Amino acid sequence: MTQTKNKGNLIAIITMCFIFAMISFVTNMAAPFGTIWENKYEWAGMLGNMMNFAAYLFMGIPAGKMLVKIGYKKTAVIALITGIVGLSVQYLSSLVGAGTQVFTYNSQPIALNLIIYLLGAFICGFCVCMLNTVVNPMLNILGGSGNKGNQLIQIGGTLNSLTGTSTPLLAGLLVGTVTAKTSMSDVAPLLFIGIAVFVISLIIILRVDIPEPRANKQIKYERSPLAFRHCLLGIIAIFCYVGSEVGIPAQLNFYISNMGFVGSAAIGGSFAAAYWGIMMIGRACSSAISGKISTRMQMIIVSSAAIILVLIAIFLPESVAINFKGNPIPAKCFFLVAVGLFMSIMWGGIFNLSVEGLGKYTEAASGLFMTMVVGGGIMPLLQDFIAKATTHITSYWLVVAMLGYILFYSIIGCKNVNKDIPVD
């Protein structure tokens, strides 16, 4: 019996890690696609990303309720079908609507294809929100919570970073240099890959057994997860984290792509890909040590290091440059890429600390947690506004502020001071 259970848990872990990988692949399409739309509409660069993450605001709590009512497997199935629809709608924007004006903004005609693309990005946001709501608590539960739970989340996060690396890299290779003729049809192969992988994921989920820890149980919920201070502060921390995680490479991509030399978009994409790639290394390292070094200690170290690197990038003169593929790239860009190493474990670390000791409130907390992932849309958009009003590099002061809060959470805010609340 124990052997059968362990085998079932292993299959569930592998499945959850596979889904974790897909979340990043789809999410990271928004920033490189944004360079295409920004070339047509200067203000639209981060709108796709905003729509993707705005969906979390609407879907986070319902996704948590879905876990409670219909379970992990059915929620994942609905999410994957939603993802197939969302990517298909984004592809549709490459086929129709380019010559159809919908309205005018700042005396500039806005075509229907932009609206279609943003709708597709919004639908994909519903998908990845539901998938995130499933994957994170499931891996935490399968690992027995605590440091072991964090270890499984970091393993899944490693695969998440691997696919996240491929998205901007492939987009950069497909586009090369963004010109007036560049359109969504140039990145259609990336959308086809996403649709195909979602279909494969759906088939896998339908064929495997997923543990349902609270299935067929009548559970009474006397309180809200927000009654736990460490959960409430952790939800704010994830808002700041995702805002930083997305904003750092997105703004870096814009910064390099706008330098104007031949192939600048491809190099910008490669730097963004390197950021996600180095995150994979950090998560792999964390998965190896999480059984021995506490999540809290890891979080204190990485949040401090990330702040230091961003500050170096801000203050380092732009004249200090490194030759990269025949072009002088400011050295500050390399420091911003390096931040990815320390950002890497924050997602799993914050989630692990936030749900520690919540028991029956874990699923509801996961929904609230995902709602605040909307920070990945709001804060990069705010950072982009700051960049346009000042400079790309000045906008990184917003990142410093968000990382400062995460450091506070790691030191003080993550402590569970509500152990008197029953969770069984």
mmCIF file of C-alpha atoms in Angstrom, residues 42-190:
data_model
loop_
_atom_site.group_PDB
_atom_site.id
_atom_site.type_symbol
_atom_site.label_atom_id
_atom_site.label_comp_id
_atom_site.label_asym_id
_atom_site.label_seq_id
_atom_site.Cartn_x
_atom_site.Cartn_y
_atom_site.Cartn_z
ATOM 1 C CA GLU A 42 4.553 53.402 -28.250
ATOM 2 C CA TRP A 43 2.361 53.052 -25.135
ATOM 3 C CA ALA A 44 1.392 49.397 -25.745
ATOM 4 C CA GLY A 45 4.657 47.627 -24.909
ATOM 5 C CA MET A 46 3.562 46.263 -21.530
ATOM 6 C CA LEU A 47 -0.189 46.048 -22.148
ATOM 7 C CA GLY A 48 -0.139 42.344 -23.045
ATOM 8 C CA ASN A 49 1.783 41.629 -19.870
ATOM 9 C CA MET A 50 -0.680 43.779 -17.928
ATOM 10 C CA MET A 51 -3.674 41.877 -19.340
ATOM 11 C CA ASN A 52 -2.019 38.554 -18.571
ATOM 12 C CA PHE A 53 -1.487 39.453 -14.937
ATOM 13 C CA ALA A 54 -4.735 41.425 -14.564
ATOM 14 C CA ALA A 55 -6.532 38.113 -14.972
ATOM 15 C CA TYR A 56 -5.053 36.997 -11.641
ATOM 16 C CA LEU A 57 -6.994 39.767 -9.910
ATOM 17 C CA PHE A 58 -10.277 38.315 -11.165
ATOM 18 C CA MET A 59 -9.420 34.614 -11.129
ATOM 19 C CA GLY A 60 -7.277 34.142 -7.998
ATOM 20 C CA ILE A 61 -10.060 33.781 -5.419
ATOM 21 C CA PRO A 62 -12.384 31.783 -7.741
ATOM 22 C CA ALA A 63 -9.473 29.438 -8.508
ATOM 23 C CA GLY A 64 -8.973 28.837 -4.785
ATOM 24 C CA LYS A 65 -12.680 28.061 -4.435
ATOM 25 C CA MET A 66 -12.439 25.669 -7.387
ATOM 26 C CA LEU A 67 -9.740 23.721 -5.551
ATOM 27 C CA VAL A 68 -12.020 23.355 -2.553
ATOM 28 C CA LYS A 69 -15.136 22.387 -4.546
ATOM 29 C CA ILE A 70 -13.917 20.338 -7.529
ATOM 30 C CA GLY A 71 -10.349 19.445 -6.583
ATOM 31 C CA TYR A 72 -6.898 19.811 -8.099
ATOM 32 C CA LYS A 73 -7.284 17.615 -11.196
ATOM 33 C CA LYS A 74 -10.496 19.147 -12.559
ATOM 34 C CA THR A 75 -9.186 22.647 -11.918
ATOM 35 C CA ALA A 76 -6.025 21.809 -13.886
ATOM 36 C CA VAL A 77 -8.068 20.391 -16.787
ATOM 37 C CA ILE A 78 -10.207 23.543 -17.012
ATOM 38 C CA ALA A 79 -7.044 25.673 -16.859
ATOM 39 C CA LEU A 80 -5.344 23.841 -19.736
ATOM 40 C CA ILE A 81 -8.411 24.094 -21.981
ATOM 41 C CA THR A 82 -8.538 27.810 -21.194
ATOM 42 C CA GLY A 83 -4.869 28.115 -22.163
ATOM 43 C CA ILE A 84 -5.470 26.504 -25.550
ATOM 44 C CA VAL A 85 -8.250 29.018 -26.217
ATOM 45 C CA GLY A 86 -6.112 31.969 -25.079
ATOM 46 C CA LEU A 87 -3.144 31.112 -27.289
ATOM 47 C CA SER A 88 -5.461 30.495 -30.240
ATOM 48 C CA VAL A 89 -6.996 33.954 -29.820
ATOM 49 C CA GLN A 90 -3.525 35.518 -29.738
ATOM 50 C CA TYR A 91 -2.718 33.725 -32.992
ATOM 51 C CA LEU A 92 -5.966 35.071 -34.451
ATOM 52 C CA SER A 93 -4.555 38.596 -33.985
ATOM 53 C CA SER A 94 -1.946 37.764 -36.644
ATOM 54 C CA LEU A 95 -4.645 36.876 -39.167
ATOM 55 C CA VAL A 96 -7.399 39.472 -38.852
ATOM 56 C CA GLY A 97 -8.074 43.012 -37.731
ATOM 57 C CA ALA A 98 -4.886 44.790 -38.823
ATOM 58 C CA GLY A 99 -6.797 47.046 -41.204
ATOM 59 C CA THR A 100 -9.875 47.542 -39.050
ATOM 60 C CA GLN A 101 -9.881 50.661 -36.870
ATOM 61 C CA VAL A 102 -11.701 50.292 -33.537
ATOM 62 C CA PHE A 103 -11.059 53.666 -31.896
ATOM 63 C CA THR A 104 -8.523 56.487 -31.701
ATOM 64 C CA TYR A 105 -6.056 57.128 -28.877
ATOM 65 C CA ASN A 106 -3.893 60.274 -28.842
ATOM 66 C CA SER A 107 -4.972 60.903 -32.459
ATOM 67 C CA GLN A 108 -3.639 57.454 -33.399
ATOM 68 C CA PRO A 109 -5.998 54.856 -34.941
ATOM 69 C CA ILE A 110 -6.084 51.613 -32.955
ATOM 70 C CA ALA A 111 -6.586 48.458 -35.009
ATOM 71 C CA LEU A 112 -8.776 45.501 -34.065
ATOM 72 C CA ASN A 113 -5.840 43.071 -34.036
ATOM 73 C CA LEU A 114 -4.396 44.740 -30.916
ATOM 74 C CA ILE A 115 -7.709 44.253 -29.109
ATOM 75 C CA ILE A 116 -7.785 40.589 -30.166
ATOM 76 C CA TYR A 117 -4.227 40.078 -28.932
ATOM 77 C CA LEU A 118 -4.992 41.686 -25.554
ATOM 78 C CA LEU A 119 -8.097 39.498 -25.198
ATOM 79 C CA GLY A 120 -5.958 36.412 -25.855
ATOM 80 C CA ALA A 121 -3.396 37.540 -23.282
ATOM 81 C CA PHE A 122 -6.196 38.048 -20.744
ATOM 82 C CA ILE A 123 -7.587 34.556 -21.362
ATOM 83 C CA CYS A 124 -4.097 33.067 -20.966
ATOM 84 C CA GLY A 125 -3.887 34.917 -17.661
ATOM 85 C CA PHE A 126 -6.930 32.975 -16.412
ATOM 86 C CA CYS A 127 -5.168 29.778 -17.447
ATOM 87 C CA VAL A 128 -1.850 30.381 -15.704
ATOM 88 C CA CYS A 129 -3.611 31.715 -12.599
ATOM 89 C CA MET A 130 -5.544 28.459 -12.221
ATOM 90 C CA LEU A 131 -2.428 26.388 -12.934
ATOM 91 C CA ASN A 132 -0.424 28.310 -10.347
ATOM 92 C CA THR A 133 -3.219 27.848 -7.822
ATOM 93 C CA VAL A 134 -3.024 24.086 -8.387
ATOM 94 C CA VAL A 135 0.723 23.539 -8.653
ATOM 95 C CA ASN A 136 2.111 25.450 -5.678
ATOM 96 C CA PRO A 137 -0.018 24.033 -2.838
ATOM 97 C CA MET A 138 0.099 20.552 -4.386
ATOM 98 C CA LEU A 139 3.903 20.455 -4.484
ATOM 99 C CA ASN A 140 4.017 21.922 -0.973
ATOM 100 C CA ILE A 141 1.630 19.240 0.289
ATOM 101 C CA LEU A 142 3.406 16.408 -1.535
ATOM 102 C CA GLY A 143 6.647 17.553 0.090
ATOM 103 C CA GLY A 144 5.077 17.578 3.543
ATOM 104 C CA SER A 145 5.275 21.407 3.820
ATOM 105 C CA GLY A 146 8.214 23.058 5.589
ATOM 106 C CA ASN A 147 11.659 22.923 3.994
ATOM 107 C CA LYS A 148 10.820 19.749 2.022
ATOM 108 C CA GLY A 149 7.743 21.423 0.554
ATOM 109 C CA ASN A 150 9.886 24.358 -0.515
ATOM 110 C CA GLN A 151 12.367 21.905 -2.043
ATOM 111 C CA LEU A 152 9.720 20.463 -4.388
ATOM 112 C CA ILE A 153 8.521 23.932 -5.347
ATOM 113 C CA GLN A 154 12.110 24.887 -6.216
ATOM 114 C CA ILE A 155 12.499 21.746 -8.357
ATOM 115 C CA GLY A 156 9.333 22.702 -10.242
ATOM 116 C CA GLY A 157 10.626 26.249 -10.395
ATOM 117 C CA THR A 158 13.823 25.036 -12.065
ATOM 118 C CA LEU A 159 11.796 23.646 -14.959
ATOM 119 C CA ASN A 160 9.709 26.814 -14.895
ATOM 120 C CA SER A 161 12.867 28.849 -15.458
ATOM 121 C CA LEU A 162 14.052 26.512 -18.218
ATOM 122 C CA THR A 163 10.956 27.151 -20.323
ATOM 123 C CA GLY A 164 10.913 30.818 -19.287
ATOM 124 C CA THR A 165 14.389 31.115 -20.769
ATOM 125 C CA SER A 166 13.314 29.666 -24.094
ATOM 126 C CA THR A 167 10.404 32.057 -24.688
ATOM 127 C CA PRO A 168 12.216 35.426 -25.067
ATOM 128 C CA LEU A 169 15.150 33.682 -26.748
ATOM 129 C CA LEU A 170 12.937 32.069 -29.398
ATOM 130 C CA ALA A 171 10.962 35.282 -29.856
ATOM 131 C CA GLY A 172 14.181 37.240 -30.368
ATOM 132 C CA LEU A 173 15.428 34.735 -32.937
ATOM 133 C CA LEU A 174 12.125 34.797 -34.816
ATOM 134 C CA VAL A 175 11.948 38.602 -34.886
ATOM 135 C CA GLY A 176 15.613 39.628 -35.120
ATOM 136 C CA THR A 177 15.266 43.405 -35.458
ATOM 137 C CA VAL A 178 11.843 44.958 -34.894
ATOM 138 C CA THR A 179 10.792 46.989 -37.959
ATOM 139 C CA ALA A 180 7.595 48.572 -39.233
ATOM 140 C CA LYS A 181 6.782 45.279 -40.979
ATOM 141 C CA THR A 182 7.216 43.100 -37.872
ATOM 142 C CA SER A 183 3.916 41.566 -36.736
ATOM 143 C CA MET A 184 2.448 38.748 -34.643
ATOM 144 C CA SER A 185 2.678 36.444 -37.643
ATOM 145 C CA ASP A 186 6.462 36.451 -37.136
ATOM 146 C CA VAL A 187 6.070 34.811 -33.711
ATOM 147 C CA ALA A 188 3.220 32.464 -34.676
ATOM 148 C CA PRO A 189 5.508 29.378 -34.353
ATOM 149 C CA LEU A 190 5.906 30.207 -30.656
#
